[in-house]
PDB file of C-alpha atoms and ligand atoms in Angstrom:
ATOM      1  CA  UNK J  18     -18.897  18.200 -34.962  1.00 43.00           C
ATOM      2  CA  UNK J  19     -20.761  14.935 -35.107  1.00 42.00           C
ATOM      3  CA  UNK J  20     -19.130  12.372 -32.812  1.00 50.00           C
ATOM      4  CA  UNK J  21     -20.357   8.654 -33.123  1.00 51.00           C
ATOM      5  CA  UNK J  22     -19.675   7.779 -29.467  1.00 70.00           C
ATOM      6  CA  UNK J  23     -17.107   7.929 -26.809  1.00 91.00           C
ATOM      7  CA  UNK J  24     -15.630   4.517 -26.389  1.00 96.00           C
ATOM      8  CA  UNK J  25     -12.568   2.842 -27.188  1.00 97.00           C
ATOM      9  CA  UNK J  26     -11.367  -0.825 -27.454  1.00 98.00           C
ATOM     10  CA  UNK J  27      -8.883  -1.806 -24.945  1.00 98.00           C
ATOM     11  CA  UNK J  28      -6.929  -4.765 -25.669  1.00 98.00           C
ATOM     12  CA  UNK J  29      -4.343  -6.299 -23.039  1.00 96.00           C
ATOM     13  CA  UNK J  30      -1.888  -8.926 -24.734  1.00 94.00           C
ATOM     14  CA  UNK J  31      -0.168 -11.427 -22.254  1.00 88.00           C
ATOM     15  CA  UNK J  32       1.684 -14.411 -22.812  1.00 85.00           C
ATOM     16  CA  UNK J  33      -1.068 -16.770 -21.914  1.00 88.00           C
ATOM     17  CA  UNK J  34      -4.235 -14.696 -22.759  1.00 93.00           C
ATOM     18  CA  UNK J  35      -5.781 -11.519 -24.747  1.00 95.00           C
ATOM     19  CA  UNK J  36      -8.198  -9.474 -22.861  1.00 96.00           C
ATOM     20  CA  UNK J  37     -10.255  -7.200 -24.945  1.00 98.00           C
ATOM     21  CA  UNK J  38     -12.912  -4.581 -23.416  1.00 98.00           C
ATOM     22  CA  UNK J  39     -15.299  -1.951 -24.940  1.00 98.00           C
ATOM     23  CA  UNK J  40     -14.754   0.825 -22.520  1.00 97.00           C
ATOM     24  CA  UNK J  41     -16.359   4.111 -21.996  1.00 96.00           C
ATOM     25  CA  UNK J  42     -14.758   7.228 -21.498  1.00 94.00           C
ATOM     26  CA  UNK J  43     -15.355   6.935 -17.699  1.00 94.00           C
ATOM     27  CA  UNK J  44     -13.712   3.829 -17.385  1.00 95.00           C
ATOM     28  CA  UNK J  45     -16.765   1.898 -17.534  1.00 96.00           C
ATOM     29  CA  UNK J  46     -16.343  -1.648 -19.192  1.00 97.00           C
ATOM     30  CA  UNK J  47     -19.383  -1.945 -21.677  1.00 97.00           C
ATOM     31  CA  UNK J  48     -18.222  -5.483 -22.882  1.00 98.00           C
ATOM     32  CA  UNK J  49     -15.489  -7.976 -22.568  1.00 97.00           C
ATOM     33  CA  UNK J  50     -14.159 -10.800 -24.467  1.00 98.00           C
ATOM     34  CA  UNK J  51     -10.895 -12.694 -24.219  1.00 97.00           C
ATOM     35  CA  UNK J  52      -9.092 -15.531 -26.107  1.00 96.00           C
ATOM     36  CA  UNK J  53      -6.101 -17.457 -25.142  1.00 96.00           C
ATOM     37  CA  UNK J  54      -2.912 -16.146 -26.603  1.00 93.00           C
ATOM     38  CA  UNK J  55      -1.284 -18.437 -29.521  1.00 91.00           C
ATOM     39  CA  UNK J  56       2.081 -17.286 -28.029  1.00 86.00           C
ATOM     40  CA  UNK J  57       4.280 -19.432 -30.407  1.00 88.00           C
ATOM     41  CA  UNK J  58       2.678 -17.926 -33.394  1.00 90.00           C
ATOM     42  CA  UNK J  59       3.225 -14.331 -34.261  1.00 90.00           C
ATOM     43  CA  UNK J  60       0.806 -14.147 -37.109  1.00 92.00           C
ATOM     44  CA  UNK J  61      -2.069 -15.790 -35.025  1.00 94.00           C
ATOM     45  CA  UNK J  62      -1.587 -13.566 -32.130  1.00 93.00           C
ATOM     46  CA  UNK J  63      -2.087 -10.552 -34.292  1.00 94.00           C
ATOM     47  CA  UNK J  64      -5.074 -12.314 -36.110  1.00 96.00           C
ATOM     48  CA  UNK J  65      -6.558 -13.016 -32.641  1.00 96.00           C
ATOM     49  CA  UNK J  66      -6.246  -9.551 -31.647  1.00 96.00           C
ATOM     50  CA  UNK J  67      -7.831  -8.162 -34.737  1.00 97.00           C
ATOM     51  CA  UNK J  68     -10.759 -10.630 -34.435  1.00 97.00           C
ATOM     52  CA  UNK J  69     -11.340  -9.528 -30.571  1.00 98.00           C
ATOM     53  CA  UNK J  70     -11.246  -5.947 -31.604  1.00 98.00           C
ATOM     54  CA  UNK J  71     -13.674  -6.335 -34.334  1.00 97.00           C
ATOM     55  CA  UNK J  72     -16.056  -8.332 -32.464  1.00 97.00           C
ATOM     56  CA  UNK J  73     -16.123  -5.404 -29.849  1.00 98.00           C
ATOM     57  CA  UNK J  74     -16.385  -2.656 -32.309  1.00 96.00           C
ATOM     58  CA  UNK J  75     -19.697  -0.737 -32.693  1.00 96.00           C
ATOM     59  CA  UNK J  76     -20.284   2.823 -34.004  1.00 95.00           C
ATOM     60  CA  UNK J  77     -19.506   4.304 -30.482  1.00 95.00           C
ATOM     61  CA  UNK J  78     -15.923   3.219 -30.948  1.00 96.00           C
ATOM     62  CA  UNK J  79     -13.586   5.860 -31.674  1.00 96.00           C
ATOM     63  CA  UNK J  80     -10.137   4.284 -31.103  1.00 97.00           C
ATOM     64  CA  UNK J  81      -8.233   1.113 -30.164  1.00 98.00           C
ATOM     65  CA  UNK J  82      -5.673   1.037 -27.350  1.00 98.00           C
ATOM     66  CA  UNK J  83      -3.044  -1.969 -27.008  1.00 97.00           C
ATOM     67  CA  UNK J  84      -0.901  -3.153 -24.185  1.00 97.00           C
ATOM     68  CA  UNK J  85       1.486  -5.816 -25.017  1.00 94.00           C
ATOM     69  CA  UNK J  86       3.970  -7.734 -22.712  1.00 89.00           C
ATOM     70  CA  UNK J  87       7.419  -6.620 -23.898  1.00 88.00           C
ATOM     71  CA  UNK J  88       9.266  -3.660 -25.157  1.00 91.00           C
ATOM     72  CA  UNK J  89       6.805  -1.779 -27.532  1.00 94.00           C
ATOM     73  CA  UNK J  90       8.433   1.239 -29.552  1.00 95.00           C
ATOM     74  CA  UNK J  91       5.646   3.855 -29.188  1.00 92.00           C
ATOM     75  CA  UNK J  92       6.744   5.903 -32.151  1.00 92.00           C
ATOM     76  CA  UNK J  93       5.484   3.291 -34.564  1.00 94.00           C
ATOM     77  CA  UNK J  94       3.486   0.877 -32.164  1.00 96.00           C
ATOM     78  CA  UNK J  95       5.869  -2.097 -33.169  1.00 96.00           C
ATOM     79  CA  UNK J  96       6.312  -4.594 -30.244  1.00 95.00           C
ATOM     80  CA  UNK J  97      10.165  -5.061 -30.711  1.00 94.00           C
ATOM     81  CA  UNK J  98      10.926  -7.688 -28.090  1.00 90.00           C
ATOM     82  CA  UNK J  99       9.107  -9.905 -25.542  1.00 86.00           C
ATOM     83  CA  UNK J 100      11.997 -11.337 -23.204  1.00 74.00           C
ATOM     84  CA  UNK J 101       9.439 -14.426 -22.203  1.00 70.00           C
ATOM     85  CA  UNK J 102       8.113 -14.869 -25.440  1.00 77.00           C
ATOM     86  CA  UNK J 103       8.969 -15.618 -29.018  1.00 82.00           C
ATOM     87  CA  UNK J 104       7.663 -12.390 -30.360  1.00 86.00           C
ATOM     88  CA  UNK J 105       9.791  -9.896 -32.598  1.00 91.00           C
ATOM     89  CA  UNK J 106       9.157  -6.692 -34.212  1.00 93.00           C
ATOM     90  CA  UNK J 107       5.121  -7.372 -34.282  1.00 93.00           C
ATOM     91  CA  UNK J 108       3.619  -4.366 -36.183  1.00 95.00           C
ATOM     92  CA  UNK J 109       0.511  -4.078 -33.891  1.00 96.00           C
ATOM     93  CA  UNK J 110      -0.500  -0.571 -34.632  1.00 97.00           C
ATOM     94  CA  UNK J 111      -0.454  -0.930 -38.387  1.00 96.00           C
ATOM     95  CA  UNK J 112      -2.221  -4.325 -38.418  1.00 96.00           C
ATOM     96  CA  UNK J 113      -4.950  -2.801 -36.247  1.00 96.00           C
ATOM     97  CA  UNK J 114      -5.405   0.501 -38.184  1.00 96.00           C
ATOM     98  CA  UNK J 115      -5.407  -1.526 -41.737  1.00 96.00           C
ATOM     99  CA  UNK J 116      -8.139  -3.789 -40.053  1.00 96.00           C
ATOM    100  CA  UNK J 117     -10.533  -1.631 -38.300  1.00 96.00           C
ATOM    101  CA  UNK J 118      -9.686   1.571 -39.978  1.00 96.00           C
ATOM    102  CA  UNK J 119      -9.555   3.048 -36.247  1.00 96.00           C
ATOM    103  CA  UNK J 120      -6.370   5.080 -34.873  1.00 96.00           C
ATOM    104  CA  UNK J 121      -4.678   2.519 -32.620  1.00 97.00           C
ATOM    105  CA  UNK J 122      -2.233   3.366 -29.869  1.00 95.00           C
ATOM    106  CA  UNK J 123       0.322   0.563 -28.558  1.00 96.00           C
ATOM    107  CA  UNK J 124       2.127   0.488 -25.381  1.00 96.00           C
ATOM    108  CA  UNK J 125       3.887  -1.755 -22.941  1.00 94.00           C
ATOM    109  CA  UNK J 126       0.965  -3.581 -20.986  1.00 94.00           C
ATOM    110  CA  UNK J 127       2.475  -2.465 -17.605  1.00 95.00           C
ATOM    111  CA  UNK J 128       2.613   1.002 -18.769  1.00 96.00           C
ATOM    112  CA  UNK J 129      -1.326   0.628 -19.813  1.00 97.00           C
ATOM    113  CA  UNK J 130      -1.948  -0.797 -16.387  1.00 97.00           C
ATOM    114  CA  UNK J 131      -0.074   2.175 -14.736  1.00 98.00           C
ATOM    115  CA  UNK J 132      -2.169   4.544 -16.654  1.00 98.00           C
ATOM    116  CA  UNK J 133      -5.450   2.690 -15.685  1.00 98.00           C
ATOM    117  CA  UNK J 134      -4.472   2.545 -12.043  1.00 98.00           C
ATOM    118  CA  UNK J 135      -3.922   6.310 -12.169  1.00 98.00           C
ATOM    119  CA  UNK J 136      -7.261   7.106 -13.946  1.00 97.00           C
ATOM    120  CA  UNK J 137      -9.488   4.910 -12.265  1.00 97.00           C
ATOM    121  CA  UNK J 138      -7.788   2.853  -9.721  1.00 98.00           C
ATOM    122  CA  UNK J 139      -5.385   3.166  -6.662  1.00 98.00           C
ATOM    123  CA  UNK J 140      -3.511   6.100  -8.330  1.00 98.00           C
ATOM    124  CA  UNK J 141      -6.827   8.377  -8.443  1.00 97.00           C
ATOM    125  CA  UNK J 142      -6.127  11.870  -7.147  1.00 97.00           C
ATOM    126  CA  UNK J 143      -2.023  11.609  -7.657  1.00 98.00           C
ATOM    127  CA  UNK J 144      -0.126  12.999 -10.266  1.00 98.00           C
ATOM    128  CA  UNK J 145       3.130  10.948  -9.917  1.00 98.00           C
ATOM    129  CA  UNK J 146       2.560   7.261  -9.751  1.00 98.00           C
ATOM    130  CA  UNK J 147       4.918   4.073 -10.004  1.00 98.00           C
ATOM    131  CA  UNK J 148       3.203   0.761 -10.973  1.00 98.00           C
ATOM    132  CA  UNK J 149       4.896  -2.144  -9.961  1.00 98.00           C
ATOM    133  CA  UNK J 150       3.406  -5.586 -11.264  1.00 96.00           C
ATOM    134  CA  UNK J 151       4.540  -8.611  -9.690  1.00 96.00           C
ATOM    135  CA  UNK J 152       3.645 -11.871 -11.455  1.00 92.00           C
ATOM    136  CA  UNK J 153       6.019 -14.361 -12.993  1.00 90.00           C
ATOM    137  CA  UNK J 154       8.138 -11.418 -13.621  1.00 92.00           C
ATOM    138  CA  UNK J 155       8.075  -7.804 -12.564  1.00 95.00           C
ATOM    139  CA  UNK J 156       6.780  -5.075 -14.919  1.00 93.00           C
ATOM    140  CA  UNK J 157       6.231  -1.363 -14.261  1.00 96.00           C
ATOM    141  CA  UNK J 158       4.772   1.910 -15.538  1.00 97.00           C
ATOM    142  CA  UNK J 159       5.513   5.505 -14.618  1.00 98.00           C
ATOM    143  CA  UNK J 160       3.011   8.432 -14.767  1.00 98.00           C
ATOM    144  CA  UNK J 161       4.729  11.693 -14.126  1.00 97.00           C
ATOM    145  CA  UNK J 162       2.989  14.993 -13.674  1.00 97.00           C
ATOM    146  CA  UNK J 163      -0.102  13.212 -15.033  1.00 96.00           C
ATOM    147  CA  UNK J 164       1.389  11.732 -18.149  1.00 95.00           C
ATOM    148  CA  UNK J 165       2.744   8.243 -19.121  1.00 95.00           C
ATOM    149  CA  UNK J 166       6.593   8.435 -19.143  1.00 96.00           C
ATOM    150  CA  UNK J 167       7.782   6.545 -22.062  1.00 94.00           C
ATOM    151  CA  UNK J 168      11.267   7.594 -22.540  1.00 94.00           C
ATOM    152  CA  UNK J 169      12.749   7.918 -26.022  1.00 93.00           C
ATOM    153  CA  UNK J 170      11.568   4.866 -27.794  1.00 90.00           C
ATOM    154  CA  UNK J 171       8.761   3.887 -25.350  1.00 90.00           C
ATOM    155  CA  UNK J 172      11.005   1.493 -23.487  1.00 91.00           C
ATOM    156  CA  UNK J 173      11.027   3.159 -20.151  1.00 94.00           C
ATOM    157  CA  UNK J 174       9.842   1.396 -16.904  1.00 94.00           C
ATOM    158  CA  UNK J 175      11.321  -2.006 -17.750  1.00 92.00           C
ATOM    159  CA  UNK J 176      11.943  -2.026 -14.001  1.00 96.00           C
ATOM    160  CA  UNK J 177      12.213  -5.737 -13.733  1.00 96.00           C
ATOM    161  CA  UNK J 178      15.470  -5.779 -15.647  1.00 94.00           C
ATOM    162  CA  UNK J 179      17.734  -3.683 -13.311  1.00 93.00           C
ATOM    163  CA  UNK J 180      20.304  -5.911 -12.140  1.00 96.00           C
ATOM    164  CA  UNK J 181      20.466  -6.161  -8.306  1.00 95.00           C
ATOM    165  CA  UNK J 182      22.503  -9.289  -8.018  1.00 95.00           C
ATOM    166  CA  UNK J 183      25.332  -9.622 -10.770  1.00 94.00           C
ATOM    167  CA  UNK J 184      26.023 -13.234 -10.166  1.00 94.00           C
ATOM    168  CA  UNK J 185      22.235 -14.006  -9.289  1.00 94.00           C
ATOM    169  CA  UNK J 186      19.947 -16.299 -11.266  1.00 94.00           C
ATOM    170  CA  UNK J 187      19.560 -16.115 -15.081  1.00 95.00           C
ATOM    171  CA  UNK J 188      16.715 -14.002 -16.350  1.00 93.00           C
ATOM    172  CA  UNK J 189      14.822 -14.434 -19.588  1.00 87.00           C
ATOM    173  CA  UNK J 190      16.383 -11.180 -20.971  1.00 89.00           C
ATOM    174  CA  UNK J 191      19.716 -13.027 -20.993  1.00 92.00           C
ATOM    175  CA  UNK J 192      21.228 -11.211 -18.179  1.00 95.00           C
ATOM    176  CA  UNK J 193      21.815 -12.585 -14.386  1.00 97.00           C
ATOM    177  CA  UNK J 194      20.300 -11.153 -11.303  1.00 96.00           C
ATOM    178  CA  UNK J 195      17.482  -8.993 -12.599  1.00 97.00           C
ATOM    179  CA  UNK J 196      15.319  -7.525  -9.994  1.00 98.00           C
ATOM    180  CA  UNK J 197      12.560  -9.843 -11.079  1.00 96.00           C
ATOM    181  CA  UNK J 198      14.834 -12.820 -10.454  1.00 97.00           C
ATOM    182  CA  UNK J 199      14.702 -12.103  -6.541  1.00 97.00           C
ATOM    183  CA  UNK J 200      11.339 -10.287  -5.975  1.00 98.00           C
ATOM    184  CA  UNK J 201       8.801 -11.828  -8.213  1.00 97.00           C
ATOM    185  CA  UNK J 202       6.248 -14.701  -8.337  1.00 97.00           C
ATOM    186  CA  UNK J 203       8.830 -16.528 -10.327  1.00 96.00           C
ATOM    187  CA  UNK J 204      11.393 -16.097  -7.604  1.00 97.00           C
ATOM    188  CA  UNK J 205       9.001 -17.183  -4.904  1.00 98.00           C
ATOM    189  CA  UNK J 206       8.346 -20.508  -6.921  1.00 98.00           C
ATOM    190  CA  UNK J 207      12.095 -20.974  -7.339  1.00 97.00           C
ATOM    191  CA  UNK J 208      12.888 -20.678  -3.590  1.00 98.00           C
ATOM    192  CA  UNK J 209       9.999 -22.659  -2.645  1.00 98.00           C
ATOM    193  CA  UNK J 210      11.091 -25.532  -5.120  1.00 98.00           C
ATOM    194  CA  UNK J 211      14.753 -25.382  -3.690  1.00 98.00           C
ATOM    195  CA  UNK J 212      13.757 -25.417  -0.094  1.00 97.00           C
ATOM    196  CA  UNK J 213      10.525 -27.748   0.100  1.00 98.00           C
ATOM    197  CA  UNK J 214      12.375 -30.792   0.849  1.00 98.00           C
ATOM    198  CA  UNK J 215      13.897 -29.371   4.052  1.00 98.00           C
ATOM    199  CA  UNK J 216      10.549 -28.872   5.362  1.00 98.00           C
ATOM    200  CA  UNK J 217       8.742 -32.066   5.384  1.00 97.00           C
ATOM    201  CA  UNK J 218       6.180 -30.896   8.264  1.00 97.00           C
ATOM    202  CA  UNK J 219       5.118 -27.833   6.110  1.00 98.00           C
ATOM    203  CA  UNK J 220       1.697 -27.306   4.326  1.00 98.00           C
ATOM    204  CA  UNK J 221       3.724 -26.280   1.263  1.00 98.00           C
ATOM    205  CA  UNK J 222       5.453 -29.712   1.392  1.00 98.00           C
ATOM    206  CA  UNK J 223       1.788 -31.272   1.686  1.00 98.00           C
ATOM    207  CA  UNK J 224       0.069 -29.243  -0.976  1.00 98.00           C
ATOM    208  CA  UNK J 225       2.957 -30.209  -3.377  1.00 98.00           C
ATOM    209  CA  UNK J 226       2.593 -33.899  -2.156  1.00 98.00           C
ATOM    210  CA  UNK J 227       6.299 -33.579  -1.427  1.00 97.00           C
ATOM    211  CA  UNK J 228       7.316 -32.998  -4.973  1.00 98.00           C
ATOM    212  CA  UNK J 229       9.364 -29.869  -5.888  1.00 98.00           C
ATOM    213  CA  UNK J 230       8.499 -29.801  -9.284  1.00 98.00           C
ATOM    214  CA  UNK J 231       4.866 -29.020  -8.305  1.00 98.00           C
ATOM    215  CA  UNK J 232       5.900 -25.791  -6.231  1.00 98.00           C
ATOM    216  CA  UNK J 233       4.931 -22.655  -8.097  1.00 97.00           C
ATOM    217  CA  UNK J 234       5.049 -19.290  -6.911  1.00 97.00           C
ATOM    218  CA  UNK J 235       1.163 -19.620  -6.666  1.00 97.00           C
ATOM    219  CA  UNK J 236       1.395 -22.643  -4.448  1.00 98.00           C
ATOM    220  CA  UNK J 237       3.572 -21.016  -2.177  1.00 98.00           C
ATOM    221  CA  UNK J 238       1.315 -17.874  -1.977  1.00 98.00           C
ATOM    222  CA  UNK J 239      -1.741 -19.978  -1.178  1.00 98.00           C
ATOM    223  CA  UNK J 240       0.102 -22.025   1.623  1.00 98.00           C
ATOM    224  CA  UNK J 241       1.490 -18.620   3.049  1.00 98.00           C
ATOM    225  CA  UNK J 242      -2.196 -17.358   2.871  1.00 98.00           C
ATOM    226  CA  UNK J 243      -2.876 -20.422   4.974  1.00 98.00           C
ATOM    227  CA  UNK J 244      -0.250 -19.473   7.673  1.00 98.00           C
ATOM    228  CA  UNK J 245       2.329 -21.794   6.417  1.00 98.00           C
ATOM    229  CA  UNK J 246       5.406 -20.517   8.164  1.00 98.00           C
ATOM    230  CA  UNK J 247       7.702 -21.604   5.523  1.00 98.00           C
ATOM    231  CA  UNK J 248       5.793 -20.010   2.823  1.00 98.00           C
ATOM    232  CA  UNK J 249       5.371 -16.834   4.755  1.00 98.00           C
ATOM    233  CA  UNK J 250       9.005 -16.758   5.053  1.00 98.00           C
ATOM    234  CA  UNK J 251       9.600 -17.040   1.304  1.00 98.00           C
ATOM    235  CA  UNK J 252       6.743 -14.492   0.297  1.00 98.00           C
ATOM    236  CA  UNK J 253       8.340 -12.095   2.944  1.00 98.00           C
ATOM    237  CA  UNK J 254      11.728 -12.543   1.587  1.00 98.00           C
ATOM    238  CA  UNK J 255      10.640 -11.552  -1.860  1.00 98.00           C
ATOM    239  CA  UNK J 256       8.511  -8.646  -0.285  1.00 98.00           C
ATOM    240  CA  UNK J 257      11.945  -7.292   1.249  1.00 98.00           C
ATOM    241  CA  UNK J 258      13.493  -7.321  -2.089  1.00 98.00           C
ATOM    242  CA  UNK J 259      10.638  -5.833  -3.646  1.00 98.00           C
ATOM    243  CA  UNK J 260      10.816  -3.121  -1.018  1.00 98.00           C
ATOM    244  CA  UNK J 261      14.544  -2.435  -1.915  1.00 98.00           C
ATOM    245  CA  UNK J 262      14.136  -2.129  -5.326  1.00 98.00           C
ATOM    246  CA  UNK J 263      10.976   0.263  -5.104  1.00 98.00           C
ATOM    247  CA  UNK J 264      13.415   2.394  -2.693  1.00 98.00           C
ATOM    248  CA  UNK J 265      16.135   2.597  -5.652  1.00 97.00           C
ATOM    249  CA  UNK J 266      13.114   3.757  -7.896  1.00 98.00           C
ATOM    250  CA  UNK J 267      11.530   6.052  -5.741  1.00 98.00           C
ATOM    251  CA  UNK J 268      14.941   7.586  -5.300  1.00 98.00           C
ATOM    252  CA  UNK J 269      14.919   8.118  -9.101  1.00 97.00           C
ATOM    253  CA  UNK J 270      11.654   9.200  -9.802  1.00 97.00           C
ATOM    254  CA  UNK J 271      10.121  10.663  -6.475  1.00 98.00           C
ATOM    255  CA  UNK J 272       6.462   9.217  -7.109  1.00 98.00           C
ATOM    256  CA  UNK J 273       3.617   9.984  -4.706  1.00 98.00           C
ATOM    257  CA  UNK J 274       2.414   6.814  -4.609  1.00 98.00           C
ATOM    258  CA  UNK J 275       3.662   3.376  -5.538  1.00 98.00           C
ATOM    259  CA  UNK J 276       0.920   0.953  -6.773  1.00 98.00           C
ATOM    260  CA  UNK J 277       1.596  -2.843  -6.459  1.00 98.00           C
ATOM    261  CA  UNK J 278      -0.359  -5.062  -8.864  1.00 97.00           C
ATOM    262  CA  UNK J 279       0.433  -8.422 -10.633  1.00 94.00           C
ATOM    263  CA  UNK J 280      -0.858 -11.959  -9.776  1.00 93.00           C
ATOM    264  CA  UNK J 281       1.274 -12.074  -6.423  1.00 95.00           C
ATOM    265  CA  UNK J 282      -0.546  -9.137  -4.778  1.00 96.00           C
ATOM    266  CA  UNK J 283      -3.177 -11.699  -3.628  1.00 96.00           C
ATOM    267  CA  UNK J 284      -0.505 -12.160  -0.931  1.00 97.00           C
ATOM    268  CA  UNK J 285      -1.721  -8.641   0.309  1.00 97.00           C
ATOM    269  CA  UNK J 286       0.216  -7.557   3.316  1.00 98.00           C
ATOM    270  CA  UNK J 287       2.275 -10.873   3.698  1.00 98.00           C
ATOM    271  CA  UNK J 288       4.101  -9.251   0.684  1.00 98.00           C
ATOM    272  CA  UNK J 289       3.500  -5.410   1.145  1.00 98.00           C
ATOM    273  CA  UNK J 290       4.352  -5.213   5.024  1.00 98.00           C
ATOM    274  CA  UNK J 291       8.020  -6.458   4.613  1.00 98.00           C
ATOM    275  CA  UNK J 292       8.234  -4.370   1.293  1.00 98.00           C
ATOM    276  CA  UNK J 293       7.171  -1.351   3.293  1.00 98.00           C
ATOM    277  CA  UNK J 294       9.676  -1.997   6.044  1.00 98.00           C
ATOM    278  CA  UNK J 295      12.742  -2.564   3.641  1.00 98.00           C
ATOM    279  CA  UNK J 296      11.690   0.309   1.551  1.00 98.00           C
ATOM    280  CA  UNK J 297      11.872   2.800   4.773  1.00 98.00           C
ATOM    281  CA  UNK J 298      15.250   1.090   5.466  1.00 98.00           C
ATOM    282  CA  UNK J 299      16.492   1.510   2.086  1.00 98.00           C
ATOM    283  CA  UNK J 300      15.024   4.796   0.564  1.00 98.00           C
ATOM    284  CA  UNK J 301      17.201   8.034   0.879  1.00 97.00           C
ATOM    285  CA  UNK J 302      16.085  10.355   3.669  1.00 97.00           C
ATOM    286  CA  UNK J 303      12.945   8.654   4.754  1.00 96.00           C
ATOM    287  CA  UNK J 304      12.449  11.189   7.495  1.00 96.00           C
ATOM    288  CA  UNK J 305      13.069  14.183   5.365  1.00 97.00           C
ATOM    289  CA  UNK J 306      10.392  13.310   2.405  1.00 96.00           C
ATOM    290  CA  UNK J 307       6.809  12.910   2.486  1.00 96.00           C
ATOM    291  CA  UNK J 308       5.450   9.219   3.318  1.00 96.00           C
ATOM    292  CA  UNK J 309       5.282   7.477   0.133  1.00 98.00           C
ATOM    293  CA  UNK J 310       2.435   5.073   0.217  1.00 98.00           C
ATOM    294  CA  UNK J 311       3.004   1.468  -1.109  1.00 98.00           C
ATOM    295  CA  UNK J 312      -0.502   0.303  -1.796  1.00 98.00           C
ATOM    296  CA  UNK J 313      -2.204  -2.742  -3.693  1.00 97.00           C
ATOM    297  CA  UNK J 314      -3.776  -1.987  -7.081  1.00 98.00           C
ATOM    298  CA  UNK J 315      -7.568  -1.758  -7.512  1.00 97.00           C
ATOM    299  CA  UNK J 316      -8.344  -2.913 -10.860  1.00 97.00           C
ATOM    300  CA  UNK J 317      -6.622  -6.288 -10.980  1.00 94.00           C
ATOM    301  CA  UNK J 318      -6.374  -8.054 -14.267  1.00 92.00           C
ATOM    302  CA  UNK J 319      -8.774  -5.440 -15.901  1.00 96.00           C
ATOM    303  CA  UNK J 320      -5.807  -2.442 -15.530  1.00 97.00           C
ATOM    304  CA  UNK J 321      -4.252  -2.991 -18.661  1.00 96.00           C
ATOM    305  CA  UNK J 322      -7.095  -2.986 -20.965  1.00 98.00           C
ATOM    306  CA  UNK J 323      -9.064  -0.186 -19.400  1.00 98.00           C
ATOM    307  CA  UNK J 324      -5.848   1.986 -19.067  1.00 98.00           C
ATOM    308  CA  UNK J 325      -5.185   1.250 -22.900  1.00 98.00           C
ATOM    309  CA  UNK J 326      -8.896   2.399 -23.978  1.00 98.00           C
ATOM    310  CA  UNK J 327      -8.380   5.438 -21.771  1.00 97.00           C
ATOM    311  CA  UNK J 328      -5.032   6.218 -23.199  1.00 96.00           C
ATOM    312  CA  UNK J 329      -6.386   5.646 -26.903  1.00 96.00           C
ATOM    313  CA  UNK J 330      -9.079   8.058 -26.410  1.00 95.00           C
ATOM    314  CA  UNK J 331      -6.973  10.700 -24.549  1.00 92.00           C
ATOM    315  CA  UNK J 332      -4.427  10.536 -27.683  1.00 89.00           C
ATOM    316  CA  UNK J 333      -7.409  10.996 -29.930  1.00 84.00           C
ATOM    317  CA  UNK J 334      -8.401  14.081 -28.063  1.00 74.00           C
ATOM    318  CA  UNK J 335      -4.778  15.467 -28.532  1.00 67.00           C
ATOM    319  CA  UNK J 336      -4.866  14.633 -32.186  1.00 57.00           C
ATOM    320  CA  UNK J 337      -8.148  16.296 -32.715  1.00 50.00           C
ATOM    321  CA  UNK J 338      -7.366  19.460 -30.732  1.00 42.00           C
TER     322      UNK J 338
HETATM  323 ZN1   ZN C 407      16.208  -9.486 -16.932  1.00 65.70          ZN
END
């Protein structure tokens, strides 16, 4: 059998940016390209993905993998619903196949990132992994016994939307008190905006020019990293809620390792130490189970596209065998 090459295109479609890479089987990124996401225009979003894939495709490329932010039906590669975006029923796999004549595997972006970390990042050497991505919201991916766990439709691991506070803040999904409303970068920003005026001598107050509307999760994290006590406290509280949620998920899934990624992970141990402490307090029988490391992700923003490419190649192997 003659095989032209051993590479895949991996695409990560987020609410603000589309990342596309040409990736070798060993996870090496051979070429990268990106575009802003025309998030309010479904047709333009699909067209941008096709254009990026086309610009990267060489004779070496055997398949395309796409990770998209939202609920992706993996049986037909359609993105059904994105809670924070206008997308509904986006036929991603079909469009990519028609335009490029290559097999296309579509999955949720965090699931693809979990697969990337599992193969080439912080999850190497483990067979059971939970990825928690903490950004504006919270995403998740589950690798169980070396395979991505998708559920019946591909909707598994929407971990940001389990309800931890029934009367809590309203979520983009329409419910109240989802986990991502208390433990994400969005939550850090919201608490910062609500409390900054109580702390006029804080660095956070100064960085925001005393204007609560200028306070974001990113700004609070930045102030925390510079030692601002108020901000350290806000990040720590989010970390504590993060650890509680992780404990619940570990009770359900029994992973060997929990990898935490997403934008907020720049806070490092300011987030992870409180998370580790509350995890041990909340998980069932901590003294009767192997320690579950809670570690930072290693691939950063590349994880989704690298994982998508790796998964596309793997699915291809499965079909060809
Ligand atoms: Zn929600």
